[in-house]
Short mmCIF file of C-alpha atoms and ligand atoms in Angstrom, two decimals:
data_model
loop_
_atom_site.label_atom_id
_atom_site.label_comp_id
_atom_site.label_asym_id
_atom_site.label_seq_id
_atom_site.Cartn_x
_atom_site.Cartn_y
_atom_site.Cartn_z
CA MET A 173 11.10 16.28 -33.54
CA SER A 174 7.91 16.42 -31.49
CA ARG A 175 8.23 16.55 -27.72
CA GLN A 176 7.91 13.23 -25.92
CA ARG A 177 4.69 12.58 -24.11
CA ILE A 178 4.99 11.50 -20.48
CA LEU A 179 2.02 10.16 -18.54
CA VAL A 180 2.02 11.66 -15.03
CA LEU A 181 0.03 9.74 -12.41
CA GLY A 182 -0.54 11.70 -9.20
CA THR A 183 -1.08 10.09 -5.82
CA GLY A 184 -0.29 12.93 -3.38
CA GLY A 185 2.58 12.92 -0.90
CA THR A 186 4.90 15.73 0.08
CA ILE A 187 5.74 16.49 -3.55
CA ALA A 188 2.13 17.73 -3.76
CA GLY A 189 2.16 18.93 -0.14
CA SER A 190 1.08 22.41 0.85
CA GLY A 191 -0.05 24.44 3.79
CA SER A 192 3.20 25.05 5.65
CA GLY A 193 4.04 28.30 3.88
CA ALA A 194 7.71 28.88 3.20
CA THR A 195 8.96 28.08 6.70
CA GLY A 196 6.22 26.29 8.64
CA ALA A 197 6.35 22.67 9.78
CA THR A 198 2.74 21.50 9.48
CA TYR A 199 1.41 20.64 6.03
CA ARG A 200 -0.94 18.33 4.20
CA PRO A 201 0.54 15.75 1.82
CA GLY A 202 -1.45 15.84 -1.42
CA GLY A 203 -2.80 19.32 -0.56
CA LEU A 204 -1.96 20.44 -4.08
CA ALA A 205 -3.99 19.07 -6.99
CA LEU A 206 -1.97 17.30 -9.68
CA GLN A 207 -3.19 19.87 -12.23
CA SER A 208 -1.54 22.70 -10.25
CA LEU A 209 1.65 20.70 -9.84
CA VAL A 210 1.84 20.01 -13.56
CA ALA A 211 1.10 23.69 -14.32
CA HIS A 212 4.18 24.64 -12.23
CA LEU A 213 6.15 22.06 -14.17
CA ASP A 214 4.97 23.35 -17.54
CA ALA A 215 6.42 26.71 -16.53
CA LEU A 216 9.86 25.09 -16.16
CA GLY A 217 10.02 24.69 -19.95
CA LEU A 218 10.74 20.97 -19.76
CA ASP A 219 11.24 19.25 -23.08
CA ALA A 220 8.18 17.01 -22.71
CA GLU A 221 4.42 17.02 -23.03
CA LEU A 222 2.93 16.06 -19.66
CA VAL A 223 -0.43 14.29 -19.63
CA SER A 224 -1.75 14.04 -16.10
CA GLU A 225 -4.14 11.67 -14.37
CA GLU A 226 -4.89 11.92 -10.68
CA ILE A 227 -5.14 8.52 -8.99
CA ALA A 228 -5.31 9.82 -5.40
CA ARG A 229 -4.39 12.81 -3.24
CA ILE A 230 -3.20 11.12 -0.08
CA GLY A 231 -0.26 10.70 2.22
CA SER A 232 1.35 7.46 1.10
CA GLN A 233 0.84 5.94 4.55
CA ASP A 234 -2.74 5.45 3.30
CA MET A 235 -1.75 3.63 0.10
CA GLY A 236 -3.58 0.35 -0.28
CA PHE A 237 -5.02 -2.16 -2.69
CA ALA A 238 -7.45 0.22 -4.46
CA GLU A 239 -4.74 2.80 -5.21
CA TRP A 240 -2.24 0.14 -6.28
CA GLN A 241 -4.78 -1.49 -8.57
CA ALA A 242 -5.62 1.88 -10.18
CA LEU A 243 -1.91 2.73 -10.57
CA HIS A 244 -1.14 -0.64 -12.11
CA ALA A 245 -4.00 -0.32 -14.61
CA ALA A 246 -2.98 3.25 -15.55
CA CYS A 247 0.66 2.17 -16.04
CA LEU A 248 -0.48 -0.65 -18.33
CA ARG A 249 -2.50 1.87 -20.38
CA GLY A 250 0.58 4.10 -20.65
CA ILE A 251 2.77 1.17 -21.68
CA ALA A 252 0.26 0.12 -24.35
CA ASP A 253 -0.11 3.66 -25.78
CA PRO A 254 2.44 4.11 -28.60
CA GLY A 255 2.30 7.88 -28.03
CA VAL A 256 3.57 7.62 -24.43
CA ALA A 257 7.34 7.45 -23.87
CA GLY A 258 7.26 6.75 -20.16
CA VAL A 259 5.30 7.09 -16.93
CA ILE A 260 5.98 9.22 -13.85
CA ILE A 261 4.17 8.50 -10.59
CA THR A 262 4.25 11.30 -8.02
CA HIS A 263 4.22 9.56 -4.64
CA GLY A 264 4.77 10.12 -0.94
CA THR A 265 8.11 8.86 0.20
CA ASP A 266 6.88 6.90 3.24
CA THR A 267 5.73 3.93 1.18
CA ALA A 268 7.48 4.55 -2.14
CA GLU A 269 9.41 1.33 -1.45
CA GLU A 270 6.22 -0.68 -1.27
CA THR A 271 4.52 0.76 -4.34
CA GLY A 272 7.81 0.59 -6.22
CA ILE A 273 8.45 -3.09 -5.61
CA LEU A 274 4.82 -4.09 -6.17
CA LEU A 275 4.80 -2.43 -9.61
CA ASP A 276 8.30 -3.71 -10.33
CA LEU A 277 7.10 -7.28 -9.83
CA THR A 278 3.87 -6.89 -11.79
CA LEU A 279 4.61 -4.60 -14.77
CA PRO A 280 6.44 -5.24 -18.03
CA THR A 281 9.77 -3.46 -18.42
CA THR A 282 9.29 -2.11 -21.93
CA LYS A 283 8.90 1.55 -20.91
CA PRO A 284 10.34 3.54 -18.03
CA ILE A 285 8.13 3.71 -14.94
CA VAL A 286 9.50 6.30 -12.53
CA LEU A 287 8.40 7.16 -9.00
CA VAL A 288 9.18 10.72 -7.93
CA GLY A 289 8.74 12.16 -4.44
CA ALA A 290 9.93 15.00 -2.30
CA MET A 291 10.92 15.55 1.30
CA ARG A 292 9.81 19.19 1.44
CA PRO A 293 6.30 20.41 0.62
CA ALA A 294 5.81 22.24 -2.68
CA ASP A 295 5.41 25.64 -0.95
CA ALA A 296 8.37 25.27 1.45
CA VAL A 297 11.60 27.18 1.01
CA GLY A 298 14.13 24.93 -0.76
CA ALA A 299 11.42 22.53 -1.97
CA ASP A 300 13.03 19.55 -3.68
CA GLY A 301 9.98 18.27 -5.57
CA MET A 302 10.31 20.35 -8.74
CA ARG A 303 13.91 19.30 -9.24
CA ASN A 304 13.10 15.65 -8.55
CA PHE A 305 10.26 15.93 -11.05
CA ALA A 306 12.42 17.58 -13.71
CA ASN A 307 14.93 14.76 -13.16
CA GLY A 308 12.09 12.24 -13.45
CA VAL A 309 11.11 13.69 -16.83
CA LYS A 310 14.69 13.25 -18.00
CA VAL A 311 14.60 9.57 -16.98
CA ALA A 312 11.06 8.75 -18.18
CA GLY A 313 11.85 10.23 -21.61
CA ASP A 314 15.06 8.27 -22.12
CA PRO A 315 14.70 5.05 -24.19
CA GLN A 316 17.72 3.69 -22.31
CA ALA A 317 15.67 3.76 -19.13
CA ALA A 318 13.58 0.80 -20.32
CA GLY A 319 14.60 -2.68 -19.16
CA ARG A 320 15.50 -1.52 -15.66
CA GLY A 321 12.21 -2.19 -13.89
CA VAL A 322 10.47 0.46 -11.82
CA MET A 323 12.77 3.25 -10.62
CA LEU A 324 12.76 5.93 -7.93
CA VAL A 325 14.22 9.35 -8.71
CA MET A 326 15.23 11.35 -5.64
CA GLY A 327 18.19 13.56 -4.80
CA ASP A 328 19.74 13.53 -8.30
CA ALA A 329 19.98 9.72 -8.24
CA VAL A 330 18.06 6.99 -10.04
CA LEU A 331 17.49 3.96 -7.80
CA ALA A 332 16.05 0.57 -8.76
CA ALA A 333 12.80 -0.01 -6.86
CA ARG A 334 14.11 -3.37 -5.64
CA ASP A 335 17.10 -1.61 -4.01
CA ALA A 336 15.59 1.69 -2.81
CA ARG A 337 15.06 2.15 0.91
CA LYS A 338 13.97 5.19 2.91
CA ALA A 339 16.65 5.70 5.52
CA ALA A 340 16.00 9.21 6.86
CA THR A 341 12.76 10.80 8.02
CA SER A 342 13.36 14.36 6.89
CA SER A 343 16.63 14.99 5.08
CA ILE A 344 16.33 15.53 1.31
CA ASP A 345 18.96 12.80 0.89
CA ALA A 346 16.51 10.29 2.38
CA PHE A 347 16.96 7.20 0.22
CA ARG A 348 19.69 4.58 0.08
CA SER A 349 20.28 1.90 -2.52
CA PHE A 350 21.13 -1.59 -1.24
CA PRO A 351 22.70 -4.00 -2.11
CA ARG A 352 23.42 -2.42 -5.51
CA GLY A 353 24.27 1.24 -5.85
CA ALA A 354 22.32 3.83 -7.85
CA LEU A 355 21.54 3.04 -11.50
CA ALA A 356 22.32 6.53 -12.73
CA ARG A 357 23.05 10.08 -11.79
CA VAL A 358 20.56 12.61 -13.12
CA THR A 359 20.10 16.36 -13.22
CA PRO A 360 17.54 18.31 -15.25
CA ALA A 361 20.26 18.69 -17.92
CA SER A 362 22.09 15.34 -17.83
CA LEU A 363 21.58 11.61 -17.32
CA ASP A 364 24.46 9.15 -16.89
CA TRP A 365 23.68 5.44 -16.60
CA PHE A 366 26.29 3.41 -14.75
CA ALA A 367 25.45 0.06 -16.40
CA PRO A 368 23.31 -1.39 -19.19
CA PRO A 369 19.68 -2.39 -18.46
CA HIS A 370 19.70 -5.33 -16.05
CA ARG A 371 16.21 -6.85 -16.34
CA MET A 372 16.09 -9.99 -18.46
CA GLY A 373 12.91 -10.34 -20.56
CA GLU A 374 10.22 -7.77 -20.98
CA SER A 375 7.18 -9.32 -19.37
CA ALA A 376 5.88 -8.88 -15.84
CA ARG A 377 7.33 -11.38 -13.38
CA TYR A 378 4.03 -11.98 -11.57
CA PRO A 379 0.37 -11.20 -12.23
CA PHE A 380 -1.09 -8.28 -10.31
CA PRO A 381 -2.85 -9.79 -7.27
CA GLY A 382 -6.63 -10.15 -7.37
CA GLU A 383 -6.55 -9.32 -3.66
CA LEU A 384 -3.80 -8.86 -1.12
CA PRO A 385 -3.29 -11.70 1.35
CA ARG A 386 -2.88 -10.69 4.99
CA VAL A 387 0.90 -10.65 5.59
CA ALA A 388 2.12 -9.18 8.86
CA ILE A 389 5.50 -7.79 9.89
CA LEU A 390 6.58 -8.84 13.38
CA THR A 391 9.43 -6.83 14.86
CA ALA A 392 11.67 -8.81 17.21
CA GLY A 393 12.66 -7.34 20.57
CA ALA A 394 14.88 -8.67 23.34
CA GLY A 395 12.93 -10.49 26.03
CA MET A 396 9.76 -10.94 23.96
CA ASP A 397 7.81 -14.18 24.01
CA GLU A 398 5.95 -16.15 21.33
CA LYS A 399 2.49 -14.70 22.05
CA PRO A 400 2.61 -12.13 19.19
CA VAL A 401 3.17 -14.97 16.69
CA GLU A 402 0.15 -16.81 18.09
CA ALA A 403 -1.87 -13.56 17.93
CA LEU A 404 -1.01 -13.10 14.26
CA LEU A 405 -2.11 -16.65 13.47
CA GLY A 406 -5.24 -15.95 15.49
CA ILE A 407 -6.21 -13.05 13.19
CA GLY A 408 -5.66 -15.17 10.09
CA ALA A 409 -2.21 -14.05 8.95
CA GLN A 410 -1.42 -15.89 5.72
CA GLY A 411 2.25 -15.01 5.88
CA ILE A 412 4.65 -13.49 8.42
CA VAL A 413 7.75 -11.37 7.86
CA LEU A 414 10.07 -11.24 10.84
CA ALA A 415 11.89 -7.92 11.24
CA GLY A 416 14.51 -9.72 13.24
CA MET A 417 17.62 -8.71 15.10
CA GLY A 418 20.90 -8.85 13.17
CA GLN A 419 20.69 -11.50 10.47
CA GLY A 420 16.99 -12.10 11.09
CA ASN A 421 17.26 -13.47 14.63
CA ALA A 422 14.67 -13.61 17.41
CA PRO A 423 14.45 -15.28 20.85
CA ALA A 424 14.37 -19.10 20.62
CA CYS A 425 10.71 -19.30 21.68
CA VAL A 426 9.74 -16.90 18.87
CA ILE A 427 11.73 -18.82 16.24
CA ALA A 428 10.07 -22.03 17.47
CA ALA A 429 6.61 -20.43 17.15
CA LEU A 430 7.47 -19.19 13.65
CA ALA A 431 8.58 -22.71 12.69
CA ARG A 432 5.23 -24.04 13.94
CA ALA A 433 3.48 -21.41 11.77
CA ALA A 434 5.52 -22.51 8.75
CA ALA A 435 4.64 -26.14 9.46
CA ARG A 436 0.95 -25.12 9.44
CA GLY A 437 1.38 -23.66 5.94
CA VAL A 438 1.93 -19.99 6.86
CA PRO A 439 5.15 -18.97 5.08
CA VAL A 440 7.65 -17.13 7.30
CA VAL A 441 10.33 -14.84 5.87
CA ARG A 442 13.18 -13.69 8.11
CA ALA A 443 14.25 -10.10 7.37
CA THR A 444 16.13 -7.71 9.64
CA ARG A 445 15.24 -4.66 11.71
CA VAL A 446 18.80 -3.42 11.04
CA ASP A 447 18.98 -0.60 8.50
CA GLU A 448 21.10 -2.44 5.99
CA GLY A 449 22.59 -5.83 5.30
CA LEU A 450 21.84 -9.30 4.02
CA VAL A 451 19.90 -11.98 5.85
CA ASP A 452 21.28 -15.27 4.58
CA ARG A 453 20.00 -18.80 5.10
CA ASN A 454 21.14 -21.06 7.94
CA VAL A 455 23.47 -18.58 9.66
CA GLU A 456 22.20 -18.76 13.27
CA VAL A 457 18.74 -20.09 12.43
CA ASP A 458 18.45 -23.52 10.80
CA ASP A 459 16.11 -22.51 7.97
CA ASP A 460 16.44 -25.91 6.29
CA ALA A 461 15.20 -27.75 9.37
CA LEU A 462 12.58 -25.18 10.38
CA GLY A 463 11.08 -24.47 6.95
CA LEU A 464 11.85 -20.73 7.07
CA VAL A 465 12.87 -18.33 4.30
CA ALA A 466 15.69 -15.74 4.38
CA ALA A 467 14.84 -12.31 2.94
CA ARG A 468 18.39 -11.77 1.62
CA ALA A 469 18.73 -8.09 0.66
CA LEU A 470 15.10 -7.05 1.11
CA GLY A 471 14.05 -5.15 4.22
CA PRO A 472 10.78 -6.00 5.99
CA ALA A 473 8.53 -3.56 4.08
CA LYS A 474 9.60 -4.84 0.68
CA ALA A 475 9.74 -8.47 1.85
CA ARG A 476 6.09 -8.17 2.91
CA MET A 477 5.08 -6.94 -0.55
CA VAL A 478 7.00 -9.73 -2.28
CA LEU A 479 5.43 -12.35 -0.03
CA MET A 480 1.95 -10.93 -0.72
CA VAL A 481 2.51 -11.14 -4.48
CA LEU A 482 3.87 -14.69 -4.20
CA LEU A 483 0.98 -15.89 -2.04
CA ALA A 484 -1.52 -14.27 -4.41
CA SER A 485 0.16 -16.22 -7.24
CA GLY A 486 -0.25 -19.48 -5.32
CA ILE A 487 3.45 -19.73 -4.41
CA THR A 488 3.51 -20.87 -0.79
CA ASP A 489 6.13 -23.53 -0.21
CA ALA A 490 9.36 -22.38 1.42
CA ARG A 491 11.62 -23.57 -1.39
CA HIS A 492 9.83 -21.58 -4.08
CA VAL A 493 9.38 -18.54 -1.84
CA GLN A 494 13.13 -18.67 -1.13
CA ALA A 495 13.89 -18.88 -4.86
CA ALA A 496 11.91 -15.68 -5.44
CA PHE A 497 13.84 -13.86 -2.69
CA ASP A 498 17.13 -15.20 -4.03
CA ALA A 499 16.26 -13.76 -7.45
CA GLY A 500 16.25 -10.28 -5.85
N1 LIG B 691 3.77 10.81 4.91
C1 LIG B 691 3.62 11.46 3.65
C2 LIG B 691 3.71 10.51 2.49
O1 LIG B 691 4.43 9.55 2.49
C3 LIG B 691 4.61 12.56 3.47
C4 LIG B 691 6.04 12.11 3.39
C5 LIG B 691 6.65 12.33 2.03
O2 LIG B 691 5.98 12.33 1.02
O3 LIG B 691 7.86 12.48 2.01
O4 LIG B 691 3.04 10.74 1.53
#
């Protein structure tokens, strides 16, 4: 049997980071060209043919519309190519959540799309990128990986993009999966799925946005007033995500200002600044009366991406926005 062909889309990040030497601290994410990275991988003797395409060579803190648009288009080409089994995107970990959920919402699920990152630069002692990549090849080449949406492979685990969350700044075990656990355990030699594919239907849930609406995240703090909400409306925010306290709370004057924003047609989603946990409707804040939306399991970074996609699709009223968040 011929080896499976995997399309590798490079964007930079620590997995392609270099410049620290084996033990240094300072490095440049994306310092290594994708070609060199793939050449290292070829030397691992992986059972796959890697076809590479460099989209960007940046730290993922600089990801934006142009890179996402290029990634989305390249993924669609890979999905349409009968010779391609799956797609791997090498990506910085800082915004892997954002790219992951954006592509998850806007791509079909017929072939595996796998984000792979690293916490240690490619030239550092104990670099984790090569192993994560080898694991990614195992996932992207497995027909059973289709129908699960976009996935993130880090630390020998396969996480659904909708559940993955960066929870540590430097440890190689940096990602958590919430509210559902990992989809699978993976090593370069084994892959064990814990459940059958969960995504109903094969088509993309939303069209890829023609442009990204301005959606801001406002972090709540004790003693704050409503001025930041007014400032966001003043710069033309089309949606606001509250990174609230606890179950999406904020001082009464802030909640009142957010309700006024919602009444003016600027959707407001209440998420939490807490690391983990649900934000449900009508717990301490009367969402029904105030026209607000509860983010449920999505943290602020992912909630912002979802709200951008919804607004770009013309979905603006609180009931429909809530339905999209309820759908996970
Ligand atoms: N800030 C960089 C990025 O997200 C490096 C962090 C990483 O990749 O882990 O691309």
